[in-house]
Amino acid sequence: MATGELTAHGAVPAQRATTWAGLAGRIGLQDLPARDLDSSELQELVATIASDRASWADLVAFDDERRVYASIHRDAHVDVWLLCWTPKNDTGWHDHDTSSGAVAVVTGTLTEHNLRFGGASVATTVEAGRLFSFGPDHIHRLTGTVPQSVSIHAYSPPLWRMGQYAVGGDGVLRRQSVSYADELRPITSRAEQSHDRHAVRSADDDAGARPPEEDGHVSGLTVEEADAVRSWLEHHDFEHVSKRDGESASYGDRQDVWERAGTLIRLTRDRGQWWCDLSRTGEDVWLDVDRIAAAIGSESTVPVGRVADATGSMNARVFWALSSTLDHSP
């Protein structure tokens, strides 16, 4: 879109929302082109998936505290997500880095907010049956408007990094890079969540859990965080290749190992806490995912995001370089 068009027609995609029913069936997951999708194709794709409720209905759930979202499809050119909303759900201000996107509202109503300097943000409601699309230059904020709202989102090229924004009391806009697997929410809430998570781990350490730096590990996962990692692995083509309980595990009382394209992820439970490591097929070395994430510059604040960043950056050469510099896990 040219600059003149932004001025003449407005830069608020939601204000140009159209009905999606007539676009359904033109392009689906079975006949995607082997290239990135343009805006029209993204609209047709979300319309088709929105109309096929049976394919994603079992993923629908709602939570006021944490937004519910699930990956429906991801390949080299496009990824598709189901998002579930309550009126308390809020993504915060964000962009999609280099990706264009399209959103189809299936049930309920969403509100798209657009940041405007020198005045209040622009709020536009998008009701069920309507869709809108946007380019990689777009910055917005989405909130649930009515209970049990559901939407389908598609991005091309697939999301990898996103930018989250906050306007400080001094009026300065700041951007924070996050992984696509992170839960988007206002940055202040993210900071509070990080603080709460640290407090929980401090309490675990006082109760006798393994110290953070012991045995090559940086930090452990709660049961809920480990379950979130498993869910992410299942939805991103990782195969569950082994599960060991009790004395058969090399350490701890349970191990789960997942594999995709030569990259291995291991979840191990030891003394009531979960630990996450990464290796490569044929290697006898495991590296703590948090250490890998730190080494590659990941800024993700949640375990799922760090697993996504670590696995997305991994190949044999990268693993060899990291294994020669990082402490090894047992």
CSV table of C-alpha atoms in Angstrom, one decimal:
chain,number,residue,atom,x,y,z
A,1,MET,CA,0.0,0.0,0.0
A,2,ALA,CA,1.4,3.4,-1.0
A,3,THR,CA,1.8,6.2,1.5
A,4,GLY,CA,-0.9,8.2,-0.4
A,5,GLU,CA,-3.3,5.4,0.1
A,6,LEU,CA,-2.7,5.4,3.8
A,7,THR,CA,-3.7,9.0,4.0
A,8,ALA,CA,-6.6,8.9,1.6
A,9,HIS,CA,-8.2,5.7,2.7
A,10,GLY,CA,-7.1,5.3,6.3
A,11,ALA,CA,-4.6,2.9,7.8
A,12,VAL,CA,-7.0,0.9,9.9
A,13,PRO,CA,-7.5,-2.5,8.3
A,14,ALA,CA,-10.5,-3.4,10.5
A,15,GLN,CA,-12.4,-0.5,9.2
A,16,ARG,CA,-12.2,-2.2,5.8
A,17,ALA,CA,-13.4,-5.6,7.1
A,18,THR,CA,-15.6,-7.6,4.7
A,19,THR,CA,-17.7,-10.7,5.0
A,20,TRP,CA,-15.8,-14.0,4.6
A,21,ALA,CA,-18.5,-16.4,3.6
A,22,GLY,CA,-18.1,-15.8,-0.1
A,23,LEU,CA,-14.4,-16.4,0.0
A,24,ALA,CA,-14.6,-19.8,1.7
A,25,GLY,CA,-13.4,-22.8,-0.4
A,26,ARG,CA,-11.2,-20.8,-2.8
A,27,ILE,CA,-8.0,-22.0,-1.2
A,28,GLY,CA,-7.4,-24.5,1.6
A,29,LEU,CA,-4.6,-26.3,3.4
A,30,GLN,CA,-4.6,-29.0,0.8
A,31,ASP,CA,-3.9,-26.7,-2.2
A,32,LEU,CA,-1.5,-24.1,-0.8
A,33,PRO,CA,1.0,-22.7,-3.3
A,34,ALA,CA,4.7,-23.4,-2.8
A,35,ARG,CA,5.4,-19.7,-2.0
A,36,ASP,CA,4.4,-17.0,0.3
A,37,LEU,CA,0.7,-16.0,0.1
A,38,ASP,CA,-0.5,-12.5,-0.8
A,39,SER,CA,-3.3,-10.6,1.0
A,40,SER,CA,-6.1,-12.0,-1.1
A,41,GLU,CA,-4.9,-15.6,-0.6
A,42,LEU,CA,-4.6,-15.1,3.1
A,43,GLN,CA,-8.1,-13.9,3.3
A,44,GLU,CA,-9.4,-16.8,1.3
A,45,LEU,CA,-7.4,-19.2,3.5
A,46,VAL,CA,-8.8,-17.9,6.8
A,47,ALA,CA,-12.3,-17.9,5.3
A,48,THR,CA,-12.0,-21.6,4.2
A,49,ILE,CA,-10.7,-22.7,7.6
A,50,ALA,CA,-13.3,-20.5,9.5
A,51,SER,CA,-16.0,-22.3,7.6
A,52,ASP,CA,-14.7,-25.8,8.5
A,53,ARG,CA,-15.5,-25.8,12.2
A,54,ALA,CA,-15.2,-29.5,12.5
A,55,SER,CA,-11.5,-29.3,11.8
A,56,TRP,CA,-10.7,-27.2,14.9
A,57,ALA,CA,-13.8,-27.3,17.2
A,58,ASP,CA,-12.0,-29.6,19.7
A,59,LEU,CA,-9.3,-26.9,20.3
A,60,VAL,CA,-11.8,-24.3,21.5
A,61,ALA,CA,-11.5,-23.2,25.1
A,62,PHE,CA,-11.6,-20.0,27.1
A,63,ASP,CA,-9.6,-18.5,30.0
A,64,ASP,CA,-9.7,-15.0,31.4
A,65,GLU,CA,-6.2,-15.2,32.7
A,66,ARG,CA,-4.3,-16.6,29.7
A,67,ARG,CA,-5.5,-16.5,26.1
A,68,VAL,CA,-6.2,-19.8,24.5
A,69,TYR,CA,-4.5,-20.3,21.1
A,70,ALA,CA,-3.5,-23.3,19.0
A,71,SER,CA,-1.5,-23.8,15.9
A,72,ILE,CA,-3.6,-25.3,13.1
A,73,HIS,CA,-0.9,-25.4,10.4
A,74,ARG,CA,2.7,-24.3,9.8
A,75,ASP,CA,4.9,-24.7,6.8
A,76,ALA,CA,7.7,-22.8,5.1
A,77,HIS,CA,5.3,-20.2,3.7
A,78,VAL,CA,2.3,-19.8,6.0
A,79,ASP,CA,1.1,-20.5,9.5
A,80,VAL,CA,-2.5,-20.6,10.8
A,81,TRP,CA,-3.8,-20.2,14.3
A,82,LEU,CA,-7.0,-20.6,16.2
A,83,LEU,CA,-7.5,-17.9,18.9
A,84,CYS,CA,-10.2,-17.9,21.7
A,85,TRP,CA,-11.2,-14.8,23.5
A,86,THR,CA,-12.9,-13.4,26.5
A,87,PRO,CA,-13.5,-9.7,27.3
A,88,LYS,CA,-10.4,-9.9,29.6
A,89,ASN,CA,-8.0,-11.1,26.9
A,90,ASP,CA,-5.7,-8.5,25.4
A,91,THR,CA,-2.7,-8.9,23.1
A,92,GLY,CA,-1.1,-5.5,23.9
A,93,TRP,CA,0.4,-3.4,21.1
A,94,HIS,CA,2.4,-5.5,18.6
A,95,ASP,CA,3.6,-6.0,15.0
A,96,HIS,CA,4.2,-9.2,13.0
A,97,ASP,CA,7.8,-8.4,11.9
A,98,THR,CA,8.0,-9.3,8.2
A,99,SER,CA,4.7,-11.2,8.0
A,100,SER,CA,1.4,-10.1,6.4
A,101,GLY,CA,-1.7,-11.4,8.0
A,102,ALA,CA,-5.5,-12.0,7.9
A,103,VAL,CA,-8.1,-12.5,10.7
A,104,ALA,CA,-11.5,-14.0,10.3
A,105,VAL,CA,-13.9,-13.7,13.3
A,106,VAL,CA,-16.0,-16.9,13.5
A,107,THR,CA,-18.1,-16.2,16.7
A,108,GLY,CA,-18.5,-13.2,18.9
A,109,THR,CA,-16.7,-9.9,18.4
A,110,LEU,CA,-13.1,-8.6,18.5
A,111,THR,CA,-11.9,-5.1,18.8
A,112,GLU,CA,-8.9,-3.9,16.8
A,113,HIS,CA,-7.1,-1.0,18.4
A,114,ASN,CA,-4.7,1.3,16.4
A,115,LEU,CA,-2.2,3.5,18.1
A,116,ARG,CA,-2.5,7.2,17.3
A,117,PHE,CA,-0.1,9.7,18.6
A,118,GLY,CA,-1.5,13.0,19.8
A,119,GLY,CA,-4.9,11.4,20.5
A,120,ALA,CA,-6.8,8.4,21.7
A,121,SER,CA,-6.2,5.1,19.9
A,122,VAL,CA,-8.7,4.1,17.2
A,123,ALA,CA,-11.0,1.2,18.2
A,124,THR,CA,-12.9,-0.8,15.6
A,125,THR,CA,-15.1,-3.7,16.4
A,126,VAL,CA,-15.2,-6.7,14.0
A,127,GLU,CA,-18.1,-9.0,14.4
A,128,ALA,CA,-18.6,-12.7,13.5
A,129,GLY,CA,-18.6,-13.4,9.8
A,130,ARG,CA,-16.2,-10.6,8.9
A,131,LEU,CA,-12.4,-10.6,8.1
A,132,PHE,CA,-9.6,-8.1,7.6
A,133,SER,CA,-6.0,-8.3,6.5
A,134,PHE,CA,-2.9,-6.2,7.0
A,135,GLY,CA,0.7,-5.9,5.8
A,136,PRO,CA,4.0,-6.3,7.8
A,137,ASP,CA,4.0,-2.6,8.5
A,138,HIS,CA,0.9,-2.9,10.7
A,139,ILE,CA,0.9,-2.3,14.4
A,140,HIS,CA,-2.3,-3.1,16.4
A,141,ARG,CA,-3.8,-4.5,19.5
A,142,LEU,CA,-6.6,-7.0,19.7
A,143,THR,CA,-9.0,-7.5,22.5
A,144,GLY,CA,-12.0,-9.8,23.1
A,145,THR,CA,-15.3,-7.8,23.1
A,146,VAL,CA,-17.8,-10.4,24.1
A,147,PRO,CA,-17.5,-13.8,25.8
A,148,GLN,CA,-16.6,-16.9,23.8
A,149,SER,CA,-15.3,-15.2,20.7
A,150,VAL,CA,-13.3,-17.3,18.3
A,151,SER,CA,-11.1,-16.2,15.4
A,152,ILE,CA,-8.8,-17.7,12.7
A,153,HIS,CA,-5.5,-16.0,11.9
A,154,ALA,CA,-3.0,-16.7,9.0
A,155,TYR,CA,0.4,-15.2,8.5
A,156,SER,CA,2.8,-15.3,5.5
A,157,PRO,CA,5.7,-15.7,5.7
A,158,PRO,CA,5.0,-17.7,8.9
A,159,LEU,CA,5.6,-15.8,12.1
A,160,TRP,CA,9.0,-16.1,13.7
A,161,ARG,CA,9.6,-12.9,15.7
A,162,MET,CA,7.1,-10.2,16.6
A,163,GLY,CA,7.5,-6.8,18.2
A,164,GLN,CA,5.6,-5.8,21.3
A,165,TYR,CA,5.3,-2.1,22.1
A,166,ALA,CA,4.7,0.0,25.2
A,167,VAL,CA,4.3,3.8,25.6
A,168,GLY,CA,6.0,5.0,28.7
A,169,GLY,CA,4.9,7.8,31.0
A,170,ASP,CA,7.3,10.0,29.1
A,171,GLY,CA,5.5,9.3,25.9
A,172,VAL,CA,8.4,7.3,24.4
A,173,LEU,CA,7.5,4.2,22.3
A,174,ARG,CA,9.6,1.2,23.0
A,175,ARG,CA,9.7,-2.1,21.1
A,176,GLN,CA,10.5,-5.6,22.5
A,177,SER,CA,11.2,-8.5,20.2
A,178,VAL,CA,9.4,-11.7,21.2
A,179,SER,CA,9.0,-15.2,19.8
A,180,TYR,CA,5.9,-16.1,17.9
A,181,ALA,CA,5.2,-18.8,20.5
A,182,ASP,CA,5.0,-16.3,23.3
A,183,GLU,CA,1.6,-15.3,24.6
A,184,LEU,CA,1.0,-11.8,23.6
A,185,ARG,CA,-0.2,-9.5,26.4
A,186,PRO,CA,0.5,-6.0,27.5
A,187,ILE,CA,4.2,-5.7,28.3
A,188,THR,CA,3.5,-4.6,31.9
A,189,SER,CA,1.6,-7.8,32.5
A,190,ARG,CA,4.4,-9.8,30.9
A,191,ALA,CA,6.9,-8.2,33.4
A,192,GLU,CA,4.6,-9.0,36.3
A,193,GLN,CA,4.3,-12.6,35.0
A,194,SER,CA,8.1,-12.9,34.9
A,195,HIS,CA,8.4,-11.6,38.4
A,196,ASP,CA,5.7,-14.0,39.7
A,197,ARG,CA,7.5,-16.9,37.9
A,198,HIS,CA,10.8,-16.0,39.6
A,199,ALA,CA,9.1,-15.8,43.0
A,200,VAL,CA,7.7,-19.2,42.5
A,201,ARG,CA,11.1,-20.7,41.6
A,202,SER,CA,12.7,-19.0,44.6
A,203,ALA,CA,10.1,-20.6,46.9
A,204,ASP,CA,10.8,-24.0,45.2
A,205,ASP,CA,14.6,-23.5,45.9
A,206,ASP,CA,13.8,-22.8,49.6
A,207,ALA,CA,11.8,-26.0,49.7
A,208,GLY,CA,14.8,-28.1,48.5
A,209,ALA,CA,14.4,-28.2,44.7
A,210,ARG,CA,17.6,-28.5,42.6
A,211,PRO,CA,19.5,-25.1,42.6
A,212,PRO,CA,19.2,-23.4,39.2
A,213,GLU,CA,22.9,-23.8,38.2
A,214,GLU,CA,23.3,-27.5,39.3
A,215,ASP,CA,24.0,-30.2,36.7
A,216,GLY,CA,24.3,-27.8,33.7
A,217,HIS,CA,20.7,-26.5,34.0
A,218,VAL,CA,19.6,-22.9,34.3
A,219,SER,CA,16.0,-23.2,35.4
A,220,GLY,CA,13.2,-25.7,35.8
A,221,LEU,CA,9.6,-25.8,34.5
A,222,THR,CA,6.4,-26.0,36.4
A,223,VAL,CA,4.0,-28.8,35.5
A,224,GLU,CA,1.9,-26.3,33.5
A,225,GLU,CA,4.9,-25.0,31.6
A,226,ALA,CA,6.0,-28.6,30.7
A,227,ASP,CA,2.5,-29.3,29.5
A,228,ALA,CA,2.6,-26.2,27.3
A,229,VAL,CA,5.9,-27.3,25.8
A,230,ARG,CA,4.4,-30.7,25.0
A,231,SER,CA,1.4,-29.1,23.3
A,232,TRP,CA,3.7,-26.9,21.2
A,233,LEU,CA,5.8,-29.9,20.2
A,234,GLU,CA,2.7,-31.9,19.2
A,235,HIS,CA,1.4,-29.0,17.0
A,236,HIS,CA,4.8,-28.4,15.3
A,237,ASP,CA,5.5,-31.9,13.9
A,238,PHE,CA,7.6,-33.3,16.6
A,239,GLU,CA,7.2,-37.0,17.1
A,240,HIS,CA,7.1,-38.4,20.6
A,241,VAL,CA,9.8,-41.1,20.3
A,242,SER,CA,10.2,-42.3,23.9
A,243,LYS,CA,8.9,-42.2,27.4
A,244,ARG,CA,10.7,-43.7,30.4
A,245,ASP,CA,9.5,-43.9,34.0
A,246,GLY,CA,11.1,-44.7,37.3
A,247,GLU,CA,14.4,-46.4,37.6
A,248,SER,CA,14.9,-46.7,33.8
A,249,ALA,CA,15.5,-43.0,33.4
A,250,SER,CA,19.2,-41.9,33.5
A,251,TYR,CA,18.2,-39.4,36.1
A,252,GLY,CA,14.9,-38.3,37.6
A,253,ASP,CA,11.7,-40.3,37.6
A,254,ARG,CA,10.4,-39.6,34.1
A,255,GLN,CA,11.7,-38.6,30.7
A,256,ASP,CA,9.9,-37.8,27.5
A,257,VAL,CA,11.9,-37.4,24.2
A,258,TRP,CA,10.6,-35.7,21.0
A,259,GLU,CA,12.2,-35.6,17.6
A,260,ARG,CA,11.9,-33.5,14.4
A,261,ALA,CA,14.3,-33.4,11.5
A,262,GLY,CA,17.2,-34.6,13.7
A,263,THR,CA,16.6,-32.2,16.6
A,264,LEU,CA,15.7,-33.9,19.9
A,265,ILE,CA,13.8,-32.3,22.9
A,266,ARG,CA,13.9,-34.0,26.2
A,267,LEU,CA,11.6,-33.2,29.1
A,268,THR,CA,12.8,-34.7,32.4
A,269,ARG,CA,11.1,-34.7,35.8
A,270,ASP,CA,13.4,-34.7,38.8
A,271,ARG,CA,12.4,-34.0,42.4
A,272,GLY,CA,9.0,-32.5,41.4
A,273,GLN,CA,10.3,-30.2,38.7
A,274,TRP,CA,10.7,-30.5,35.0
A,275,TRP,CA,13.9,-29.7,33.0
A,276,CYS,CA,14.1,-29.2,29.2
A,277,ASP,CA,17.1,-30.1,27.1
A,278,LEU,CA,18.0,-30.3,23.4
A,279,SER,CA,20.3,-32.6,21.4
A,280,ARG,CA,20.8,-33.9,17.9
A,281,THR,CA,20.2,-37.4,16.6
A,282,GLY,CA,23.4,-39.5,17.0
A,283,GLU,CA,24.9,-37.2,19.6
A,284,ASP,CA,25.5,-38.1,23.2
A,285,VAL,CA,25.3,-34.5,24.5
A,286,TRP,CA,22.3,-32.7,25.9
A,287,LEU,CA,22.2,-28.9,26.3
A,288,ASP,CA,19.8,-27.0,28.5
A,289,VAL,CA,17.3,-25.1,26.4
A,290,ASP,CA,17.5,-21.9,28.5
A,291,ARG,CA,21.3,-21.9,27.9
A,292,ILE,CA,20.8,-22.3,24.2
A,293,ALA,CA,18.2,-19.5,24.1
A,294,ALA,CA,20.5,-17.2,25.9
A,295,ALA,CA,23.4,-18.0,23.6
A,296,ILE,CA,21.4,-17.3,20.4
A,297,GLY,CA,19.9,-14.1,21.8
A,298,SER,CA,16.3,-15.2,22.5
A,299,GLU,CA,14.3,-12.6,24.4
A,300,SER,CA,11.4,-14.9,25.0
A,301,THR,CA,10.0,-14.8,28.6
A,302,VAL,CA,8.2,-18.2,28.6
A,303,PRO,CA,9.6,-21.8,28.1
A,304,VAL,CA,7.5,-22.4,25.0
A,305,GLY,CA,9.0,-19.4,23.3
A,306,ARG,CA,12.6,-20.4,24.2
A,307,VAL,CA,12.0,-24.0,22.9
A,308,ALA,CA,10.6,-22.4,19.7
A,309,ASP,CA,13.7,-20.2,19.3
A,310,ALA,CA,16.1,-22.9,20.2
A,311,THR,CA,14.7,-25.5,17.8
A,312,GLY,CA,14.1,-23.0,15.0
A,313,SER,CA,17.8,-22.0,15.1
A,314,MET,CA,19.2,-25.5,15.3
A,315,ASN,CA,21.1,-27.6,12.8
A,316,ALA,CA,24.2,-29.8,13.1
A,317,ARG,CA,26.7,-27.0,12.8
A,318,VAL,CA,25.0,-24.8,15.3
A,319,PHE,CA,24.6,-27.6,17.8
A,320,TRP,CA,28.3,-28.5,17.5
A,321,ALA,CA,29.3,-24.9,18.1
A,322,LEU,CA,27.1,-24.6,21.1
A,323,SER,CA,28.1,-28.0,22.6
A,324,SER,CA,31.7,-26.9,22.5
A,325,THR,CA,31.0,-23.8,24.6
A,326,LEU,CA,28.0,-24.5,26.9
A,327,ASP,CA,27.8,-26.8,30.0
A,328,HIS,CA,26.3,-30.2,29.2
A,329,SER,CA,23.2,-31.6,30.9
A,330,PRO,CA,23.5,-35.0,32.6
